[in-house]
mmCIF file of C-alpha atoms and ligand atoms in Angstrom:
data_model
loop_
_atom_site.group_PDB
_atom_site.id
_atom_site.type_symbol
_atom_site.label_atom_id
_atom_site.label_comp_id
_atom_site.label_asym_id
_atom_site.label_seq_id
_atom_site.Cartn_x
_atom_site.Cartn_y
_atom_site.Cartn_z
ATOM 1 C CA MET A 13 -4.402 0.460 -23.303
ATOM 2 C CA LYS A 14 -7.446 1.408 -20.967
ATOM 3 C CA VAL A 15 -6.899 0.392 -17.290
ATOM 4 C CA ILE A 16 -9.438 0.618 -14.527
ATOM 5 C CA VAL A 17 -7.426 1.421 -11.302
ATOM 6 C CA THR A 18 -9.151 0.664 -8.178
ATOM 7 C CA GLY A 19 -8.212 2.827 -5.065
ATOM 8 C CA GLY A 20 -6.312 5.353 -7.091
ATOM 9 C CA ALA A 21 -7.201 8.021 -4.673
ATOM 10 C CA GLY A 22 -5.048 6.288 -1.954
ATOM 11 C CA PHE A 23 -1.223 6.574 -1.422
ATOM 12 C CA ILE A 24 0.081 3.815 -3.849
ATOM 13 C CA GLY A 25 -2.923 4.061 -6.041
ATOM 14 C CA SER A 26 -2.552 7.806 -6.614
ATOM 15 C CA ALA A 27 1.448 7.454 -7.285
ATOM 16 C CA PHE A 28 0.674 4.781 -9.871
ATOM 17 C CA VAL A 29 -2.146 6.968 -11.548
ATOM 18 C CA ARG A 30 0.221 9.827 -11.773
ATOM 19 C CA MET A 31 2.779 7.815 -13.271
ATOM 20 C CA ALA A 32 0.335 6.167 -15.845
ATOM 21 C CA ILE A 33 -0.996 9.360 -16.997
ATOM 22 C CA GLY A 34 2.474 11.274 -16.678
ATOM 23 C CA GLU A 35 4.699 8.817 -18.028
ATOM 24 C CA THR A 36 2.746 6.341 -20.410
ATOM 25 C CA ASP A 37 -0.058 6.703 -23.041
ATOM 26 C CA MET A 38 -2.520 4.747 -20.709
ATOM 27 C CA HIS A 39 -6.009 5.764 -20.355
ATOM 28 C CA VAL A 40 -6.815 5.412 -16.718
ATOM 29 C CA VAL A 41 -10.590 5.041 -15.128
ATOM 30 C CA ASN A 42 -10.017 5.427 -11.261
ATOM 31 C CA LEU A 43 -12.818 3.707 -9.211
ATOM 32 C CA ASP A 44 -12.337 5.010 -5.510
ATOM 33 C CA LYS A 45 -14.914 5.159 -2.656
ATOM 34 C CA LEU A 46 -13.212 8.102 -1.045
ATOM 35 C CA THR A 47 -12.827 6.507 2.376
ATOM 36 C CA TYR A 48 -10.660 8.425 5.036
ATOM 37 C CA ALA A 49 -7.579 7.238 3.145
ATOM 38 C CA GLY A 50 -8.816 8.275 -0.350
ATOM 39 C CA ASN A 51 -7.901 12.010 -1.303
ATOM 40 C CA LEU A 52 -8.682 13.635 -4.805
ATOM 41 C CA GLU A 53 -6.056 16.253 -3.843
ATOM 42 C CA ASN A 54 -3.360 13.521 -4.458
ATOM 43 C CA LEU A 55 -4.354 13.615 -8.120
ATOM 44 C CA THR A 56 -4.774 17.564 -8.848
ATOM 45 C CA SER A 57 -1.672 17.314 -11.152
ATOM 46 C CA ILE A 58 -3.267 14.955 -13.559
ATOM 47 C CA GLU A 59 -7.079 15.407 -12.991
ATOM 48 C CA LYS A 60 -7.738 17.626 -16.334
ATOM 49 C CA ASP A 61 -5.892 14.984 -18.599
ATOM 50 C CA PRO A 62 -8.242 13.780 -21.216
ATOM 51 C CA ARG A 63 -6.945 10.191 -20.766
ATOM 52 C CA TYR A 64 -8.192 10.216 -17.070
ATOM 53 C CA ARG A 65 -11.534 9.712 -15.635
ATOM 54 C CA PHE A 66 -12.522 9.677 -11.875
ATOM 55 C CA VAL A 67 -15.726 7.366 -10.622
ATOM 56 C CA GLU A 68 -16.493 7.706 -7.037
ATOM 57 C CA GLY A 69 -17.941 4.214 -6.012
ATOM 58 C CA ASP A 70 -17.497 0.982 -3.914
ATOM 59 C CA ILE A 71 -15.673 -2.084 -5.256
ATOM 60 C CA CYS A 72 -18.335 -4.096 -3.563
ATOM 61 C CA ASP A 73 -21.008 -2.670 -5.670
ATOM 62 C CA ALA A 74 -21.429 -5.449 -8.265
ATOM 63 C CA ALA A 75 -23.925 -3.278 -10.317
ATOM 64 C CA LEU A 76 -21.648 -0.414 -10.543
ATOM 65 C CA VAL A 77 -18.568 -2.636 -11.450
ATOM 66 C CA ASP A 78 -20.583 -4.193 -14.124
ATOM 67 C CA SER A 79 -21.879 -1.107 -15.725
ATOM 68 C CA LEU A 80 -18.548 0.640 -15.574
ATOM 69 C CA MET A 81 -16.853 -2.433 -17.390
ATOM 70 C CA ALA A 82 -19.703 -2.605 -19.967
ATOM 71 C CA GLU A 83 -19.199 1.219 -20.538
ATOM 72 C CA GLU A 84 -15.260 1.521 -20.349
ATOM 73 C CA LYS A 85 -14.505 -1.836 -21.869
ATOM 74 C CA PRO A 86 -10.890 -1.751 -20.391
ATOM 75 C CA ASP A 87 -8.036 -3.786 -21.366
ATOM 76 C CA ALA A 88 -6.869 -4.211 -17.731
ATOM 77 C CA MET A 89 -7.416 -3.496 -13.970
ATOM 78 C CA VAL A 90 -5.019 -2.770 -11.465
ATOM 79 C CA HIS A 91 -6.799 -3.475 -8.069
ATOM 80 C CA PHE A 92 -5.181 -1.367 -5.297
ATOM 81 C CA ALA A 93 -8.256 -0.382 -3.112
ATOM 82 C CA ALA A 94 -8.214 -1.948 0.127
ATOM 83 C CA GLU A 95 -8.407 -1.160 3.882
ATOM 84 C CA SER A 96 -4.691 -1.087 4.301
ATOM 85 C CA HIS A 97 -3.653 -0.395 7.959
ATOM 86 C CA VAL A 98 -2.933 -3.131 10.255
ATOM 87 C CA ASP A 99 -3.684 -1.006 13.493
ATOM 88 C CA ARG A 100 -7.188 -0.076 12.200
ATOM 89 C CA SER A 101 -7.889 -3.727 11.328
ATOM 90 C CA ILE A 102 -6.951 -4.555 14.727
ATOM 91 C CA LEU A 103 -9.338 -1.873 16.273
ATOM 92 C CA SER A 104 -12.172 -2.840 13.896
ATOM 93 C CA PRO A 105 -11.879 -5.922 11.598
ATOM 94 C CA GLU A 106 -14.978 -5.652 9.616
ATOM 95 C CA PRO A 107 -14.087 -3.292 6.835
ATOM 96 C CA VAL A 108 -10.988 -5.281 5.944
ATOM 97 C CA ILE A 109 -13.328 -8.160 5.640
ATOM 98 C CA GLN A 110 -15.804 -6.443 3.473
ATOM 99 C CA THR A 111 -13.546 -4.530 1.112
ATOM 100 C CA ASN A 112 -10.517 -6.568 1.018
ATOM 101 C CA LEU A 113 -12.349 -9.993 0.397
ATOM 102 C CA ARG A 114 -15.688 -9.077 -0.684
ATOM 103 C CA GLY A 115 -14.492 -6.377 -2.910
ATOM 104 C CA THR A 116 -11.942 -8.248 -4.519
ATOM 105 C CA PHE A 117 -14.483 -11.023 -5.315
ATOM 106 C CA THR A 118 -16.792 -8.456 -6.810
ATOM 107 C CA LEU A 119 -14.248 -7.248 -9.151
ATOM 108 C CA LEU A 120 -13.150 -10.667 -10.181
ATOM 109 C CA GLU A 121 -16.707 -11.571 -11.188
ATOM 110 C CA GLY A 122 -16.803 -8.344 -13.135
ATOM 111 C CA ALA A 123 -13.571 -9.301 -14.690
ATOM 112 C CA ARG A 124 -14.731 -12.620 -15.641
ATOM 113 C CA LYS A 125 -18.091 -11.628 -17.127
ATOM 114 C CA HIS A 126 -16.572 -8.884 -19.163
ATOM 115 C CA ARG A 127 -13.598 -11.391 -20.348
ATOM 116 C CA LEU A 128 -10.899 -8.707 -18.966
ATOM 117 C CA LYS A 129 -7.419 -9.335 -20.599
ATOM 118 C CA ARG A 130 -5.439 -8.589 -17.571
ATOM 119 C CA PHE A 131 -6.290 -8.444 -13.894
ATOM 120 C CA VAL A 132 -3.339 -7.308 -11.575
ATOM 121 C CA HIS A 133 -4.003 -7.878 -7.968
ATOM 122 C CA VAL A 134 -1.668 -5.637 -5.733
ATOM 123 C CA SER A 135 -0.936 -7.432 -2.349
ATOM 124 C CA THR A 136 1.606 -7.528 0.264
ATOM 125 C CA ASP A 137 4.763 -9.268 1.738
ATOM 126 C CA GLU A 138 2.760 -9.340 5.108
ATOM 127 C CA VAL A 139 0.806 -12.341 3.759
ATOM 128 C CA TYR A 140 4.043 -14.637 4.473
ATOM 129 C CA GLY A 141 3.876 -13.597 8.122
ATOM 130 C CA SER A 142 6.985 -13.095 10.408
ATOM 131 C CA LEU A 143 10.174 -14.717 9.184
ATOM 132 C CA GLU A 144 13.290 -15.489 11.330
ATOM 133 C CA ALA A 145 16.551 -13.974 9.993
ATOM 134 C CA PRO A 146 18.031 -14.727 7.619
ATOM 135 C CA LEU A 147 15.105 -16.184 5.720
ATOM 136 C CA GLU A 148 13.501 -14.401 2.645
ATOM 137 C CA ALA A 149 10.156 -15.321 1.531
ATOM 138 C CA ASP A 150 10.266 -16.180 -2.242
ATOM 139 C CA GLU A 151 6.723 -16.456 -4.162
ATOM 140 C CA ASN A 152 6.653 -20.000 -3.046
ATOM 141 C CA TYR A 153 6.785 -19.423 0.434
ATOM 142 C CA PRO A 154 3.989 -20.574 2.721
ATOM 143 C CA LEU A 155 1.200 -17.820 3.746
ATOM 144 C CA ASN A 156 1.184 -17.315 7.494
ATOM 145 C CA PRO A 157 -0.553 -13.905 7.988
ATOM 146 C CA SER A 158 -1.218 -12.638 11.662
ATOM 147 C CA SER A 159 -3.575 -9.693 11.592
ATOM 148 C CA PRO A 160 -7.015 -9.294 10.201
ATOM 149 C CA TYR A 161 -5.491 -7.113 7.547
ATOM 150 C CA SER A 162 -2.872 -9.363 6.463
ATOM 151 C CA ALA A 163 -5.240 -12.535 6.528
ATOM 152 C CA SER A 164 -7.790 -10.786 4.636
ATOM 153 C CA LYS A 165 -4.995 -9.881 1.925
ATOM 154 C CA ALA A 166 -3.854 -13.397 1.789
ATOM 155 C CA GLY A 167 -7.464 -14.627 1.557
ATOM 156 C CA SER A 168 -8.018 -12.247 -1.467
ATOM 157 C CA ASP A 169 -4.716 -13.315 -3.144
ATOM 158 C CA LEU A 170 -5.828 -16.911 -3.016
ATOM 159 C CA LEU A 171 -9.240 -16.020 -4.165
ATOM 160 C CA ALA A 172 -7.571 -14.232 -7.282
ATOM 161 C CA ARG A 173 -5.418 -16.981 -8.025
ATOM 162 C CA SER A 174 -8.356 -19.281 -7.863
ATOM 163 C CA TYR A 175 -9.862 -17.278 -10.805
ATOM 164 C CA PHE A 176 -6.681 -18.174 -12.934
ATOM 165 C CA VAL A 177 -6.703 -21.827 -11.941
ATOM 166 C CA THR A 178 -10.538 -22.493 -12.252
ATOM 167 C CA TYR A 179 -11.545 -19.929 -14.927
ATOM 168 C CA LYS A 180 -8.374 -19.525 -16.696
ATOM 169 C CA MET A 181 -8.703 -15.749 -16.028
ATOM 170 C CA PRO A 182 -5.368 -13.710 -16.799
ATOM 171 C CA VAL A 183 -4.774 -12.871 -13.067
ATOM 172 C CA LEU A 184 -1.262 -11.478 -11.961
ATOM 173 C CA ILE A 185 -0.564 -11.088 -8.365
ATOM 174 C CA THR A 186 2.048 -8.709 -6.859
ATOM 175 C CA ARG A 187 3.246 -8.769 -3.113
ATOM 176 C CA ALA A 188 5.349 -5.569 -2.159
ATOM 177 C CA SER A 189 7.173 -4.645 1.140
ATOM 178 C CA ASN A 190 6.239 -1.639 3.137
ATOM 179 C CA ASN A 191 6.130 1.536 1.004
ATOM 180 C CA TYR A 192 7.008 5.172 1.714
ATOM 181 C CA GLY A 193 7.111 8.381 -0.181
ATOM 182 C CA PRO A 194 4.953 11.575 -0.747
ATOM 183 C CA TYR A 195 1.031 11.568 -0.143
ATOM 184 C CA HIS A 196 1.455 8.644 2.535
ATOM 185 C CA PHE A 197 -1.418 8.850 4.903
ATOM 186 C CA PRO A 198 0.004 9.712 8.383
ATOM 187 C CA GLU A 199 -1.069 6.454 10.175
ATOM 188 C CA LYS A 200 1.840 4.360 8.714
ATOM 189 C CA LEU A 201 5.363 4.443 10.557
ATOM 190 C CA ILE A 202 7.181 6.720 8.342
ATOM 191 C CA PRO A 203 4.444 9.570 7.614
ATOM 192 C CA LEU A 204 3.476 9.439 11.208
ATOM 193 C CA MET A 205 6.712 9.791 12.430
ATOM 194 C CA ILE A 206 7.906 12.647 10.021
ATOM 195 C CA SER A 207 4.557 14.522 10.703
ATOM 196 C CA ASN A 208 4.742 14.265 14.419
ATOM 197 C CA ALA A 209 8.398 15.182 14.504
ATOM 198 C CA LEU A 210 7.688 18.173 12.333
ATOM 199 C CA GLU A 211 5.224 19.318 14.987
ATOM 200 C CA ASP A 212 7.567 18.480 17.859
ATOM 201 C CA ARG A 213 4.829 15.733 19.145
ATOM 202 C CA PRO A 214 5.976 12.418 20.655
ATOM 203 C CA LEU A 215 6.985 9.588 18.208
ATOM 204 C CA PRO A 216 5.397 6.455 19.493
ATOM 205 C CA VAL A 217 7.506 3.351 19.170
ATOM 206 C CA TYR A 218 5.674 -0.123 19.576
ATOM 207 C CA GLY A 219 7.285 -2.428 21.992
ATOM 208 C CA ASP A 220 11.174 -2.224 21.591
ATOM 209 C CA GLY A 221 11.250 -0.826 18.096
ATOM 210 C CA GLN A 222 13.261 -3.819 16.736
ATOM 211 C CA GLN A 223 10.894 -5.023 14.506
ATOM 212 C CA VAL A 224 12.228 -5.243 10.983
ATOM 213 C CA ARG A 225 10.627 -3.932 7.597
ATOM 214 C CA ASP A 226 11.803 -3.934 4.213
ATOM 215 C CA TRP A 227 11.359 -0.340 2.675
ATOM 216 C CA LEU A 228 10.291 0.154 -0.873
ATOM 217 C CA TYR A 229 9.982 3.775 -2.323
ATOM 218 C CA VAL A 230 6.324 4.194 -3.777
ATOM 219 C CA ASP A 231 7.565 5.078 -7.368
ATOM 220 C CA ASP A 232 9.619 1.789 -7.562
ATOM 221 C CA HIS A 233 6.554 -0.171 -6.314
ATOM 222 C CA CYS A 234 4.513 1.700 -9.178
ATOM 223 C CA ARG A 235 7.289 0.761 -11.891
ATOM 224 C CA GLY A 236 7.354 -2.826 -10.732
ATOM 225 C CA ILE A 237 3.556 -2.919 -11.054
ATOM 226 C CA LEU A 238 3.812 -1.392 -14.624
ATOM 227 C CA ALA A 239 6.511 -4.230 -15.334
ATOM 228 C CA VAL A 240 4.162 -6.898 -14.207
ATOM 229 C CA LEU A 241 1.146 -5.308 -16.055
ATOM 230 C CA ARG A 242 3.201 -5.344 -19.435
ATOM 231 C CA GLY A 243 5.399 -8.275 -19.079
ATOM 232 C CA GLY A 244 4.420 -10.557 -16.196
ATOM 233 C CA ARG A 245 3.222 -13.995 -17.026
ATOM 234 C CA GLU A 246 -0.610 -14.849 -16.432
ATOM 235 C CA GLY A 247 -1.193 -16.710 -13.172
ATOM 236 C CA GLN A 248 2.007 -15.770 -11.613
ATOM 237 C CA ILE A 249 2.988 -14.131 -8.402
ATOM 238 C CA TYR A 250 5.676 -11.272 -8.246
ATOM 239 C CA ASN A 251 7.381 -10.130 -5.015
ATOM 240 C CA ILE A 252 8.438 -6.371 -5.217
ATOM 241 C CA GLY A 253 10.753 -5.223 -2.528
ATOM 242 C CA GLY A 254 13.109 -2.436 -1.897
ATOM 243 C CA ASN A 255 16.260 -4.408 -0.848
ATOM 244 C CA ARG A 256 16.545 -2.249 2.388
ATOM 245 C CA SER A 257 15.632 -3.953 5.589
ATOM 246 C CA LEU A 258 15.779 -1.865 8.772
ATOM 247 C CA PRO A 259 14.639 -2.008 12.316
ATOM 248 C CA ASN A 260 11.785 0.435 13.133
ATOM 249 C CA LEU A 261 13.988 2.231 15.687
ATOM 250 C CA ASP A 262 16.771 2.993 12.971
ATOM 251 C CA VAL A 263 14.159 4.419 10.654
ATOM 252 C CA VAL A 264 13.018 6.650 13.498
ATOM 253 C CA HIS A 265 16.543 7.892 14.201
ATOM 254 C CA LYS A 266 16.995 8.701 10.510
ATOM 255 C CA VAL A 267 13.756 10.799 10.437
ATOM 256 C CA LEU A 268 14.960 12.536 13.565
ATOM 257 C CA ALA A 269 18.304 13.160 12.258
ATOM 258 C CA ILE A 270 17.102 14.564 8.955
ATOM 259 C CA THR A 271 14.277 16.743 10.581
ATOM 260 C CA GLY A 272 16.964 17.856 13.119
ATOM 261 C CA LYS A 273 14.648 16.849 16.038
ATOM 262 C CA PRO A 274 15.780 15.574 19.433
ATOM 263 C CA GLU A 275 16.045 12.013 20.403
ATOM 264 C CA SER A 276 13.631 12.900 23.406
ATOM 265 C CA LEU A 277 10.710 12.765 21.133
ATOM 266 C CA ILE A 278 10.811 8.965 21.059
ATOM 267 C CA GLN A 279 8.247 7.614 23.294
ATOM 268 C CA TYR A 280 8.300 3.623 23.689
ATOM 269 C CA VAL A 281 4.637 2.490 23.934
ATOM 270 C CA THR A 282 2.703 -0.790 24.331
ATOM 271 C CA ASP A 283 3.248 -3.166 21.604
ATOM 272 C CA ARG A 284 0.738 -3.908 18.876
ATOM 273 C CA PRO A 285 -1.133 -7.086 19.561
ATOM 274 C CA GLY A 286 0.219 -10.169 17.341
ATOM 275 C CA HIS A 287 2.969 -7.769 15.978
ATOM 276 C CA ASP A 288 5.110 -9.576 13.344
ATOM 277 C CA ARG A 289 8.720 -9.507 14.133
ATOM 278 C CA ARG A 290 10.238 -9.328 10.778
ATOM 279 C CA TYR A 291 9.240 -9.092 7.017
ATOM 280 C CA ALA A 292 11.823 -10.096 4.153
ATOM 281 C CA LEU A 293 11.092 -10.939 0.622
ATOM 282 C CA SER A 294 13.145 -11.670 -2.337
ATOM 283 C CA SER A 295 12.261 -9.834 -5.743
ATOM 284 C CA GLU A 296 14.590 -12.212 -7.683
ATOM 285 C CA LYS A 297 11.824 -13.473 -9.856
ATOM 286 C CA LEU A 298 10.573 -9.931 -11.203
ATOM 287 C CA MET A 299 14.228 -8.902 -11.705
ATOM 288 C CA ARG A 300 15.096 -12.051 -13.588
ATOM 289 C CA GLU A 301 11.857 -11.733 -15.733
ATOM 290 C CA THR A 302 11.946 -8.071 -16.316
ATOM 291 C CA SER A 303 14.462 -5.107 -16.347
ATOM 292 C CA TRP A 304 12.780 -3.988 -13.057
ATOM 293 C CA ARG A 305 15.144 -2.860 -10.184
ATOM 294 C CA PRO A 306 14.510 -0.715 -7.101
ATOM 295 C CA LEU A 307 16.164 2.425 -7.852
ATOM 296 C CA MET A 308 15.789 4.716 -4.867
ATOM 297 C CA ASP A 309 18.129 4.628 -2.070
ATOM 298 C CA PHE A 310 16.685 4.802 1.326
ATOM 299 C CA GLU A 311 18.258 7.781 2.618
ATOM 300 C CA THR A 312 17.466 9.826 -0.439
ATOM 301 C CA GLY A 313 14.059 8.677 -0.684
ATOM 302 C CA LEU A 314 13.435 9.452 3.053
ATOM 303 C CA GLY A 315 14.991 12.900 2.469
ATOM 304 C CA ARG A 316 12.630 13.549 -0.527
ATOM 305 C CA THR A 317 9.788 12.398 1.608
ATOM 306 C CA ILE A 318 10.350 14.623 4.631
ATOM 307 C CA ASP A 319 10.846 17.509 2.138
ATOM 308 C CA TRP A 320 7.435 16.795 0.636
ATOM 309 C CA TYR A 321 5.869 16.920 4.331
ATOM 310 C CA ARG A 322 7.619 19.985 5.071
ATOM 311 C CA THR A 323 6.493 21.694 1.828
ATOM 312 C CA ASN A 324 2.826 20.302 2.000
ATOM 313 C CA SER A 325 2.006 21.145 5.521
ATOM 314 C CA ALA A 326 -1.604 22.129 4.495
ATOM 315 C CA TRP A 327 -2.145 18.668 3.188
ATOM 316 C CA VAL A 328 -1.014 17.064 6.343
ATOM 317 C CA ALA A 329 -3.105 19.526 8.422
ATOM 318 C CA ARG A 330 -6.313 18.645 6.313
ATOM 319 C CA VAL A 331 -5.755 14.932 6.514
ATOM 320 C CA ARG A 332 -5.116 14.984 10.335
ATOM 321 C CA SER A 333 -8.209 17.041 11.226
ATOM 322 C CA GLY A 334 -11.509 15.667 11.936
ATOM 323 C CA ALA A 335 -11.928 11.663 11.938
ATOM 324 C CA TYR A 336 -7.987 11.501 12.130
ATOM 325 C CA ARG A 337 -8.119 12.704 15.678
ATOM 326 C CA THR A 338 -10.663 10.154 16.909
ATOM 327 C CA TYR A 339 -8.586 7.298 15.182
ATOM 328 C CA TYR A 340 -5.376 8.739 16.858
ATOM 329 C CA GLU A 341 -7.025 8.963 20.254
ATOM 330 C CA LYS A 342 -8.478 5.306 19.956
ATOM 331 C CA ASN A 343 -5.289 3.856 18.897
ATOM 332 C CA TYR A 344 -2.509 5.557 20.942
ATOM 333 C CA GLY A 345 -4.649 6.985 23.712
ATOM 334 C CA ASN A 346 -4.916 3.391 25.392
ATOM 335 C CA ARG A 347 -1.225 2.654 24.783
ATOM 336 C CA GLU A 348 0.750 2.959 27.908
ATOM 337 C CA ALA A 349 4.096 4.949 27.685
ATOM 338 C CA VAL A 350 6.613 2.257 28.618
ATOM 339 C CA SER A 351 9.490 4.559 28.744
ATOM 340 C CA SER A 352 10.712 7.669 26.792
HETATM 341 P P1 LIG B 418 -4.575 3.619 1.060
HETATM 342 O O1 LIG B 418 -5.233 3.140 2.425
HETATM 343 O O2 LIG B 418 -3.749 4.749 0.943
HETATM 344 O O3 LIG B 418 -5.703 3.780 -0.024
HETATM 345 C C1 LIG B 418 -6.633 2.857 -0.341
HETATM 346 C C2 LIG B 418 -7.680 3.461 -1.318
HETATM 347 O O4 LIG B 418 -8.587 2.582 -1.583
HETATM 348 C C3 LIG B 418 -8.203 4.635 -0.976
HETATM 349 O O5 LIG B 418 -8.162 5.779 -1.972
HETATM 350 C C4 LIG B 418 -9.640 4.396 -0.619
HETATM 351 O O6 LIG B 418 -10.566 5.454 -0.799
HETATM 352 C C5 LIG B 418 -9.871 3.247 -1.601
HETATM 353 N N1 LIG B 418 -10.884 2.227 -1.179
HETATM 354 C C6 LIG B 418 -10.906 1.708 0.238
HETATM 355 N N2 LIG B 418 -12.011 1.091 -0.052
HETATM 356 C C7 LIG B 418 -12.701 1.053 -0.960
HETATM 357 C C8 LIG B 418 -13.642 0.391 -1.587
HETATM 358 N N3 LIG B 418 -14.603 -0.615 -0.880
HETATM 359 N N4 LIG B 418 -14.140 0.706 -2.870
HETATM 360 C C9 LIG B 418 -13.486 1.524 -3.526
HETATM 361 N N5 LIG B 418 -12.224 2.104 -3.193
HETATM 362 C C10 LIG B 418 -11.978 1.903 -1.916
HETATM 363 O O7 LIG B 418 -3.538 2.178 0.671
HETATM 364 P P2 LIG B 418 -2.262 2.191 0.131
HETATM 365 O O8 LIG B 418 -1.146 2.217 1.080
HETATM 366 O O9 LIG B 418 -2.214 3.001 -1.188
HETATM 367 O O10 LIG B 418 -2.374 0.522 -0.364
HETATM 368 C C11 LIG B 418 -2.775 0.308 -1.742
HETATM 369 C C12 LIG B 418 -2.673 -1.374 -1.982
HETATM 370 O O11 LIG B 418 -1.422 -1.670 -2.006
HETATM 371 C C13 LIG B 418 -3.587 -2.072 -0.813
HETATM 372 O O12 LIG B 418 -4.186 -3.058 -1.580
HETATM 373 C C14 LIG B 418 -2.496 -2.694 -0.131
HETATM 374 O O13 LIG B 418 -3.034 -3.910 0.742
HETATM 375 C C15 LIG B 418 -1.371 -2.872 -0.911
HETATM 376 N N6 LIG B 418 0.106 -2.589 -0.320
HETATM 377 C C16 LIG B 418 0.230 -1.535 0.524
HETATM 378 C C17 LIG B 418 1.642 -1.454 0.974
HETATM 379 C C18 LIG B 418 1.904 -0.336 1.712
HETATM 380 O O14 LIG B 418 3.150 -0.097 2.329
HETATM 381 N N7 LIG B 418 1.020 0.602 2.004
HETATM 382 C C19 LIG B 418 2.446 -2.455 0.652
HETATM 383 C C20 LIG B 418 2.241 -3.423 -0.021
HETATM 384 C C21 LIG B 418 1.083 -3.631 -0.724
HETATM 385 P P1 LIG B 419 3.257 0.040 9.651
HETATM 386 O O1 LIG B 419 3.505 1.391 9.097
HETATM 387 O O2 LIG B 419 1.820 0.160 10.156
HETATM 388 O O3 LIG B 419 3.084 -0.907 8.626
HETATM 389 P P2 LIG B 419 2.978 -2.747 8.717
HETATM 390 O O4 LIG B 419 2.581 -2.919 10.196
HETATM 391 O O5 LIG B 419 1.932 -2.925 7.748
HETATM 392 O O6 LIG B 419 4.333 -3.144 8.426
HETATM 393 O O7 LIG B 419 4.138 -0.197 10.547
HETATM 394 C C1 LIG B 419 5.503 -0.577 10.375
HETATM 395 C C2 LIG B 419 6.219 -0.890 11.545
HETATM 396 O O8 LIG B 419 6.184 0.316 12.519
HETATM 397 C C3 LIG B 419 5.527 -1.979 12.330
HETATM 398 O O9 LIG B 419 6.574 -2.975 12.920
HETATM 399 C C4 LIG B 419 4.759 -1.160 13.519
HETATM 400 C C5 LIG B 419 5.506 -0.279 13.655
HETATM 401 N N1 LIG B 419 4.990 1.198 14.130
HETATM 402 C C6 LIG B 419 5.243 1.637 15.365
HETATM 403 O O10 LIG B 419 6.183 1.457 15.958
HETATM 404 N N2 LIG B 419 4.529 3.095 15.765
HETATM 405 C C7 LIG B 419 3.525 3.466 15.171
HETATM 406 O O11 LIG B 419 3.046 4.353 15.514
HETATM 407 C C8 LIG B 419 3.160 2.751 13.950
HETATM 408 C C9 LIG B 419 2.072 3.161 13.051
HETATM 409 C C10 LIG B 419 3.789 1.604 13.494
#
């Protein structure tokens, strides 16, 4: 099977490419624009493999998508490429609209023209919005996104589904919970807290820190996507969760315990606008239809992730230089320290 992977230089996309090349016989063409979040260092372990090709380019570039599909004649596409961060989408919504909506549309059109046999659209549980405990979203739960990021993902999900309904295109949609693991850009909660803790910097907790997320180890997510790619039913949506819900503050305490750093590093700061209180989803459908299960226990996965950040301090230093500092100042500089 030959697969075009979009966004394969990012956090989850690169884990998927490493898995597809390392553990299957797939051929992978990675189409990635190399935004601030795309990093070819994430792929050095497989970059020389004859089954792998990298193409630098924008998923919004219809001519490029068309010529790549004509040239490569892929069997499938797994679409990860996105502007993926809620805080950045709040500071500047335009890129999420462009890449997540326009880009997904461009790929769907390319897939339609070239009669692609399988299109897996990678989405998120954030499209369901905030759920009161003890509710869990199944795939039929109404969409109720809160941020420009999650609204753009919900829009692209609906567009992808419309290509199945209208054009009978073989579209499948996955919605995963919060991922964590190695190579995670240090703007999201877990990698930010780990890299700040390792450098004895303050850990900025939004609001009261009691917001709940379900945590999924990135390789469990990638195995779930492989299961959907191989065995999912066309036109279906599949939730992929880690079955491990935790308030943010508990996650931060675990990071401090494993890194051996003091609680005094925690700094409560002004909350994120429109902050979703709780995400929760059921992966019952994927488990019923395939042999997929989330395998990584959270404490083990977090320990491994922290070890990776300790060992890869040069990777962290490189991605935290330059434009990252400007972003950090913009996002955190205006946040008042509520207490510490
Ligand atoms: P990421 O930000 O780490 O990586 C995104 C990748 O897409 C980067 O390599 C970037 O260069 C590339 N990209 C961005 N715009 C592009 C464009 N216009 N053309 C081509 N490439 C472009 O993201 P991630 O965390 O790996 O997330 C991947 C996907 O998984 C996204 O669709 C996201 O919505 C979804 N998702 C993420 C999570 C999570 O916890 N991170 C959870 C569920 C779903
Ligand atoms: P994040 O990793 O941005 O993922 P998402 O908002 O897409 O779920 O944030 C996870 C949770 O952590 C969310 O409730 C916001 C919170 N958070 C902080 O408290 N401080 C931070 O510096 C960041 C980045 C997130």
